[in-house]
XYZ file of C-alpha atoms in Angstrom:
480
model
C -64.768 123.932 176.054
C -67.429 126.383 174.087
C -68.271 124.030 171.094
C -69.134 121.644 174.032
C -72.258 123.249 175.124
C -73.853 123.572 171.760
C -76.745 122.106 171.415
C -77.562 122.018 175.495
C -80.848 123.363 176.333
C -80.822 126.242 178.538
C -82.641 129.179 180.370
C -81.944 132.645 180.551
C -83.069 135.263 182.579
C -82.483 138.776 181.396
C -84.623 141.014 184.435
C -87.750 141.716 184.491
C -87.631 143.826 181.629
C -86.473 141.323 179.136
C -87.830 137.952 181.020
C -86.568 134.850 179.957
C -85.745 133.007 177.313
C -85.500 129.300 176.624
C -84.083 127.693 173.612
C -81.113 125.176 172.431
C -77.334 126.503 172.461
C -76.549 127.304 168.955
C -73.333 128.659 169.723
C -71.299 130.570 172.131
C -68.619 133.471 171.714
C -65.777 134.059 174.484
C -64.031 136.722 172.465
C -67.415 138.649 172.094
C -69.117 137.254 175.513
C -72.734 136.298 173.750
C -74.638 133.147 173.714
C -76.821 132.405 170.547
C -79.854 130.685 170.873
C -82.072 128.678 167.703
C -85.718 128.049 168.074
C -85.805 130.770 171.262
C -89.537 130.566 173.303
C -89.797 134.312 175.203
C -91.639 134.113 178.541
C -93.134 130.658 177.612
C -94.461 131.471 174.327
C -92.437 130.712 170.926
C -90.707 133.199 169.353
C -91.297 134.362 165.294
C -87.155 134.658 165.045
C -85.387 131.473 164.079
C -82.298 132.028 166.588
C -81.231 135.102 169.239
C -78.379 135.768 170.384
C -77.674 137.619 174.100
C -74.638 139.532 175.587
C -73.126 138.648 178.883
C -74.185 142.255 180.216
C -78.573 141.652 179.474
C -77.933 137.818 181.537
C -79.363 137.851 185.104
C -79.031 134.304 185.516
C -78.319 130.997 182.913
C -79.648 127.434 183.904
C -79.034 124.380 182.267
C -82.121 122.220 181.539
C -80.498 119.590 179.783
C -77.239 118.290 178.747
C -76.804 116.830 175.194
C -73.156 116.259 175.469
C -70.490 115.475 177.803
C -68.593 118.168 178.830
C -67.077 119.652 181.971
C -67.514 123.170 182.734
C -69.893 125.938 181.013
C -68.351 128.526 179.215
C -67.400 131.624 181.333
C -69.069 134.776 180.108
C -68.124 138.077 181.917
C -70.851 140.064 183.558
C -73.344 137.031 183.967
C -73.575 134.949 186.900
C -72.501 131.763 185.124
C -69.344 131.518 187.144
C -69.645 127.851 187.998
C -68.684 124.478 186.820
C -70.988 121.656 186.027
C -71.191 117.891 185.668
C -72.343 116.388 182.740
C -75.492 114.894 185.364
C -76.289 118.652 186.096
C -74.127 119.059 189.707
C -72.549 121.759 190.917
C -69.310 123.442 192.003
C -69.211 127.084 192.601
C -65.694 128.321 192.243
C -66.128 131.998 192.687
C -68.956 132.112 195.403
C -69.852 135.297 194.239
C -72.564 134.638 192.123
C -76.481 133.958 192.595
C -77.668 130.421 192.576
C -77.894 129.302 189.093
C -81.321 127.297 190.055
C -82.766 130.321 192.110
C -84.818 131.473 188.854
C -88.293 130.228 187.561
C -88.588 129.019 184.223
C -90.812 127.275 182.073
C -90.567 123.569 181.160
C -91.316 122.189 178.162
C -93.914 119.452 178.194
C -93.015 117.049 175.312
C -91.524 113.498 176.997
C -89.113 112.026 174.350
C -87.661 114.491 172.215
C -86.440 113.332 168.789
C -82.537 112.966 167.889
C -81.225 114.775 165.151
C -77.899 114.055 163.329
C -75.056 114.394 165.347
C -76.869 113.575 168.557
C -78.616 117.143 169.783
C -82.144 116.949 169.877
C -84.582 120.046 169.051
C -85.943 122.448 171.365
C -88.788 120.440 172.522
C -92.575 121.922 171.183
C -94.586 123.380 173.881
C -98.436 122.381 173.776
C -100.669 124.579 172.601
C -102.936 124.897 175.750
C -99.806 125.877 177.601
C -98.581 128.532 175.362
C -102.073 130.121 174.685
C -103.077 130.767 178.459
C -99.951 132.616 179.325
C -99.098 136.236 177.901
C -95.644 137.676 176.426
C -95.149 139.458 180.115
C -97.011 136.320 182.847
C -94.726 134.824 185.172
C -93.816 131.510 185.319
C -94.143 129.034 187.794
C -91.281 128.195 190.106
C -89.470 124.521 190.209
C -87.955 124.215 193.222
C -86.112 121.089 194.645
C -84.920 119.794 190.959
C -81.311 119.144 190.661
C -80.741 118.388 187.157
C -82.567 118.311 183.799
C -83.447 114.769 183.909
C -85.212 115.307 186.908
C -86.922 117.802 185.413
C -87.925 116.275 182.551
C -89.121 113.515 184.736
C -91.525 115.801 186.805
C -93.074 117.107 183.101
C -93.841 113.891 182.484
C -96.379 113.034 185.006
C -97.759 116.518 185.716
C -98.457 117.270 181.827
C -98.219 113.641 179.931
C -98.956 112.626 176.745
C -101.389 113.571 173.679
C -101.239 117.631 174.540
C -100.460 118.194 171.026
C -104.043 116.688 169.851
C -105.777 119.291 171.938
C -107.748 121.335 169.101
C -107.393 124.851 168.474
C -110.305 125.543 167.018
C -113.705 126.359 169.360
C -116.390 123.949 169.616
C -119.473 124.256 167.962
C -122.347 124.163 170.323
C -124.906 124.865 167.901
C -123.837 122.935 165.212
C -123.835 119.897 167.587
C -127.097 121.034 168.896
C -128.488 121.194 165.582
C -128.024 116.709 165.160
C -130.628 116.829 167.597
C -134.379 116.311 166.496
C -136.386 117.142 169.706
C -139.426 116.706 168.355
C -138.621 113.756 166.641
C -137.946 112.109 169.488
C -140.867 113.246 171.116
C -142.618 111.452 168.442
C -140.577 108.693 168.721
C -142.139 108.266 172.278
C -144.919 108.822 172.265
C -145.569 106.393 169.366
C -143.424 103.683 171.811
C -146.158 104.260 174.668
C -149.041 104.030 172.155
C -148.127 101.063 170.876
C -147.376 99.765 173.888
C -151.255 100.401 175.022
C -150.147 102.702 177.910
C -146.783 100.663 178.734
C -143.475 102.145 179.414
C -141.467 101.603 177.185
C -138.311 101.121 179.692
C -140.734 99.258 182.331
C -142.036 95.784 182.686
C -144.329 94.612 180.137
C -147.644 95.809 180.741
C -146.942 98.350 183.298
C -149.394 101.091 183.394
C -148.605 104.210 182.978
C -149.475 106.186 185.897
C -151.532 109.256 185.991
C -150.358 112.703 184.977
C -150.935 115.600 187.291
C -150.690 119.192 187.095
C -148.333 121.188 189.354
C -150.821 122.282 192.165
C -152.292 118.363 192.278
C -151.559 115.939 194.880
C -149.734 112.926 193.813
C -150.535 110.506 196.745
C -154.069 109.184 196.796
C -156.221 110.121 199.546
C -160.123 110.166 200.180
C -162.396 111.643 197.831
C -163.538 115.073 198.826
C -166.505 115.881 200.548
C -167.660 119.476 198.802
C -170.949 119.624 200.878
C -168.985 119.736 204.792
C -171.459 122.614 206.114
C -175.134 121.705 206.954
C -177.649 123.677 208.416
C -180.840 122.742 209.785
C -183.144 124.963 207.418
C -184.350 123.663 204.344
C -184.097 125.845 200.814
C -181.868 128.415 201.407
C -179.555 129.957 199.296
C -176.152 128.588 198.835
C -172.618 129.609 197.975
C -169.317 127.967 196.585
C -165.838 128.799 197.222
C -163.351 128.730 194.618
C -162.134 125.387 195.822
C -165.671 123.824 195.348
C -166.490 123.686 198.814
C -170.671 124.255 199.069
C -171.043 127.156 201.868
C -174.935 127.588 202.716
C -176.492 130.635 203.788
C -178.342 131.229 207.278
C -181.313 133.225 208.065
C -180.969 135.871 210.683
C -182.564 134.186 213.442
C -179.659 131.578 213.374
C -177.320 133.781 213.185
C -178.304 135.757 215.958
C -178.812 132.075 217.607
C -174.931 131.259 216.876
C -173.715 134.778 217.470
C -175.234 134.467 221.420
C -173.564 131.083 222.042
C -170.874 132.023 221.023
C -170.640 135.070 223.326
C -171.789 132.382 226.331
C -168.318 130.814 225.743
C -166.521 133.744 225.744
C -166.589 135.218 222.106
C -167.839 138.395 223.536
C -168.577 141.231 221.452
C -165.481 143.351 221.658
C -163.616 140.193 220.044
C -165.872 140.203 217.602
C -166.156 143.511 216.844
C -161.766 143.389 217.060
C -161.935 140.458 214.493
C -164.396 141.797 211.909
C -162.693 144.969 211.402
C -159.176 143.295 210.843
C -160.620 141.255 207.987
C -162.475 144.245 206.475
C -159.757 146.405 206.854
C -157.624 143.378 205.168
C -159.929 143.048 202.226
C -160.578 147.138 202.000
C -156.576 147.648 201.891
C -156.391 144.797 199.107
C -159.113 146.662 197.325
C -157.398 150.042 197.661
C -154.396 148.414 195.616
C -152.211 146.713 198.116
C -148.350 146.543 198.140
C -148.761 148.529 194.504
C -150.640 151.261 196.129
C -149.038 151.491 199.632
C -145.793 152.086 199.367
C -143.550 154.410 201.784
C -142.523 155.941 198.272
C -145.922 156.857 197.543
C -146.597 158.987 201.125
C -148.240 161.822 198.553
C -150.710 159.530 197.011
C -152.428 158.373 200.137
C -155.602 156.525 199.141
C -158.905 158.382 200.750
C -161.903 155.792 202.112
C -165.206 157.477 203.084
C -167.011 155.551 206.489
C -170.753 155.880 206.753
C -171.845 154.717 209.657
C -174.812 153.829 211.998
C -175.786 154.012 215.765
C -175.612 150.393 216.201
C -173.616 147.318 215.866
C -172.850 147.043 212.152
C -171.880 151.107 213.268
C -169.163 149.660 215.837
C -167.882 147.355 213.267
C -167.375 149.726 210.751
C -165.273 152.406 213.271
C -163.552 149.435 214.271
C -162.410 148.816 210.529
C -161.537 152.874 209.930
C -158.950 152.286 212.971
C -156.806 149.284 211.104
C -157.076 151.678 207.874
C -156.050 154.483 209.637
C -153.105 152.701 211.069
C -151.756 151.429 207.877
C -151.767 154.964 206.314
C -154.537 155.223 204.894
C -156.981 158.697 205.111
C -159.934 157.779 206.929
C -163.222 160.157 207.120
C -165.534 158.817 209.143
C -169.376 159.767 209.272
C -171.558 159.409 212.333
C -174.296 161.672 213.094
C -174.561 163.042 216.508
C -177.099 160.805 219.180
C -177.992 161.496 222.424
C -177.402 157.733 223.774
C -175.250 155.324 221.179
C -173.988 151.939 222.575
C -170.683 151.486 224.757
C -169.270 149.644 222.055
C -169.580 152.476 219.516
C -168.240 154.734 222.376
C -165.253 152.950 223.255
C -164.228 152.107 219.300
C -164.533 155.915 218.601
C -162.271 156.407 221.656
C -159.480 154.208 219.826
C -160.330 155.775 216.331
C -159.696 159.598 217.817
C -156.189 158.135 218.726
C -155.246 157.528 214.902
C -155.567 160.527 213.630
C -158.825 159.905 211.348
C -161.227 162.622 210.804
C -164.491 162.420 212.436
C -167.335 164.181 210.875
C -171.101 164.304 211.520
C -172.801 165.940 208.675
C -173.648 165.198 205.087
C -171.815 168.484 204.167
C -168.443 167.542 205.771
C -167.908 164.501 203.704
C -165.610 165.287 200.383
C -167.500 166.604 197.351
C -164.869 165.047 195.326
C -164.808 161.129 194.557
C -162.318 158.772 196.955
C -161.044 156.091 196.623
C -163.469 153.321 198.483
C -166.787 153.991 200.459
C -167.420 151.486 202.962
C -171.205 151.421 203.972
C -172.230 150.299 207.683
C -175.334 152.463 207.839
C -177.671 149.580 207.780
C -179.254 147.407 210.550
C -180.575 143.716 210.616
C -183.424 144.624 213.145
C -183.923 148.342 212.767
C -185.339 148.933 209.552
C -186.691 152.592 210.486
C -183.378 153.710 210.587
C -183.929 154.297 206.819
C -186.446 157.370 207.399
C -183.987 159.398 209.055
C -183.092 162.752 207.084
C -179.136 161.858 208.142
C -179.566 158.561 207.005
C -181.412 159.205 203.219
C -178.492 162.230 202.751
C -175.334 159.907 203.089
C -177.407 156.990 201.351
C -177.318 159.894 198.537
C -173.911 160.813 198.924
C -172.609 157.995 198.308
C -174.832 156.967 195.546
C -173.659 159.899 194.006
C -169.917 159.573 194.410
C -168.343 157.597 191.953
C -166.673 155.698 194.462
C -167.099 151.859 194.596
C -168.445 150.797 197.787
C -168.335 147.797 200.215
C -170.825 146.696 202.886
C -169.750 145.024 205.942
C -172.590 142.461 207.191
C -175.218 143.375 204.911
C -178.991 142.748 205.757
C -180.626 139.969 204.399
C -182.388 139.802 201.150
C -185.681 141.040 203.029
C -184.938 144.606 203.464
C -183.759 146.913 200.323
C -180.205 148.256 199.572
C -180.117 152.091 199.646
C -176.752 152.155 198.675
C -175.687 149.896 195.477
C -173.025 148.081 196.961
C -169.949 146.473 194.597
C -168.581 143.994 197.569
C -169.728 142.805 200.712
C -168.669 141.086 203.655
C -170.572 138.182 205.582
C -169.619 137.437 209.373
C -168.958 133.811 210.063
C -171.768 131.957 208.020
C -173.838 134.188 204.923
C -177.144 135.415 205.105
C -179.316 134.971 201.815
C -178.134 138.287 200.197
C -180.108 139.688 197.482
C -178.740 141.204 194.313
C -177.769 144.371 195.130
C -175.046 143.042 198.029
C -173.064 142.366 194.897
C -170.064 140.400 195.499
C -170.105 138.080 198.129
C -167.236 137.793 200.649
C -166.776 135.489 203.677
C -164.881 136.292 206.981
C -164.006 133.901 209.935
C -164.505 135.973 213.148
C -162.933 132.955 215.486
C -166.306 130.816 216.293
C -165.376 127.288 217.367
C -166.649 124.148 215.500
C -168.469 122.756 218.771
C -170.444 126.179 218.412
C -171.998 125.802 215.275
C -172.733 122.331 215.856
C -174.718 123.309 219.250
C -177.303 125.721 216.939
C -177.135 122.690 214.846
C -174.892 123.558 211.923
C -172.695 120.401 210.767
C -169.294 122.658 209.903
C -165.703 122.468 208.776
C -164.012 125.367 207.884
C -163.846 126.642 204.384
C -161.523 129.027 204.612
C -158.312 127.231 204.122
C -155.070 129.356 204.883
C -157.305 132.423 205.080
C -159.072 135.001 207.054
C -161.675 136.497 203.674
C -162.113 134.122 201.148
C -165.001 134.979 198.077
C -167.907 133.691 197.619
C -170.215 132.475 194.109
C -173.173 132.173 194.085
C -174.673 128.620 192.748
C-alpha cells in the first residue's frame, strides 16, 4: 500500500520551526515511520538537496496536492496527523476522527499548468516561477487556499491565477541607462527644427501651410489683447519731469500747486488729513521694513538684533507723516528713536500722532545730543516742509541735518520738497504721494505710494488718471 503513493505531490507541515515542505513522494517506510520527498521545496523555495526525509514525529499535517496513481488509502504514520482514507479523486473519509483536518495547513501551490509525464506515469515536481520564489523568504508564511477539495481543483485555480509564460520573466534588472543612451535628444530636436525650417514655419504634424504660432515667455499672456497704452496719465502742464514704472507706464510729475489742489479736492470728498496720514504711514513703514531686510531680518529668532531707525521730524504735516510711520515701525518690533524739537504751538495732527506713538514704547527726544552716536540701520527724514523754507535756518534743523549727514546710515525721505529747494540731507530713497513732484538729483531713487485718491478726484483737477500701482501700494519710478 505504501508504494501506491510514490509519485504523488504532497505538502508536509512540520510546524513553525521547520516550516512547510512540498515535493514528490519518493518512498514511504512504515517500519521506520518515515516519508521521503524528491525535488523538495521549503516554504516556496527550492531546496539545494535532491531529497528530504521526514520522521512521523516531526510531521504536524500532511496534505495531498495531486494523486498520480490509483490508490485507496494513505499509509499510516504513527505520530502524524494522517489518519484518514482518501479516494483517488481526493475525497476523505475520517476513520479516527481525532486528528486535525488534512487541509487545515496553508501550502505553496505550483504555478505550472501542465507538468510533463515521465516514464511510469510519474510527473516531476512542478517548476516554481522565478518571481514567486524570489519574492518570498525562507521563513515567510504562504497564502491560504481555502475551499479546494482535491488536487485537480487546486491546479485549475493555479492556472487561472498565474497563467502561462511565467518562466519567461528575466532574472537581470532592466538597464535604464543603456536604454536611455539609445535616445539621441540633440539629434531628434535638430531633426524637428530642420523639418520646420523646410516647411517655412509650418508644423510637420499640422495642416500644410499652417503657420507656427508665436512663442511666448512664461510671463506673457497668450490671449490676444489690445495694444498697451503706456501713457495713461495726462496732466495739464507741459514740459514737466516724467518718470516710468517697471512695466513701462509713464508717470508725469505735477507742480506743488496742482498737488495742493489735488489734496484739497480729495479732502472735500472725505479723504481727510487723518486718513492720508494713516495711509502714508502704512506705505512708508512697509517700504522701510523692506529696506531693513524684511523677513530675513525681522524674525522671532532674531529678537537680539532688532533694527534701529532714527526718525527726524519737523513741526508740519510732513513731520506728522513721519510720526505715523514711526508708530507702525514700532508696532513691528523696530527700535524707533523719534526726534522732534519742543515747540510752544504744534499742529493738532502732530499732537494726536505723538499721543499714539507714546503707546508703542518708542523713544522720543527733542535734542540732537540724545540721538545715537553710533550708526543706525536707517534714517527717515521728515524735516522739510513744502511751504515753510525758513525752518532750514533754525539751529535745531541744522543740527539734525548735520547729524544725519555724519551718521553713515542710509536715508529715506518722505514727501520731500520740489527741486527748486535744496536738500539739506542727501537721501538714498524718496517717497512721493499720489503723483510725484519734480524732484532733484539729491532726492535719490524715487518711489511712489498710493494714498487712496479716487480717479474722479484726479479728473476734477484736470488729470486723466489710470492707476499705475497694479497689485502694490508702493512702486519704484525711473527717471526718463
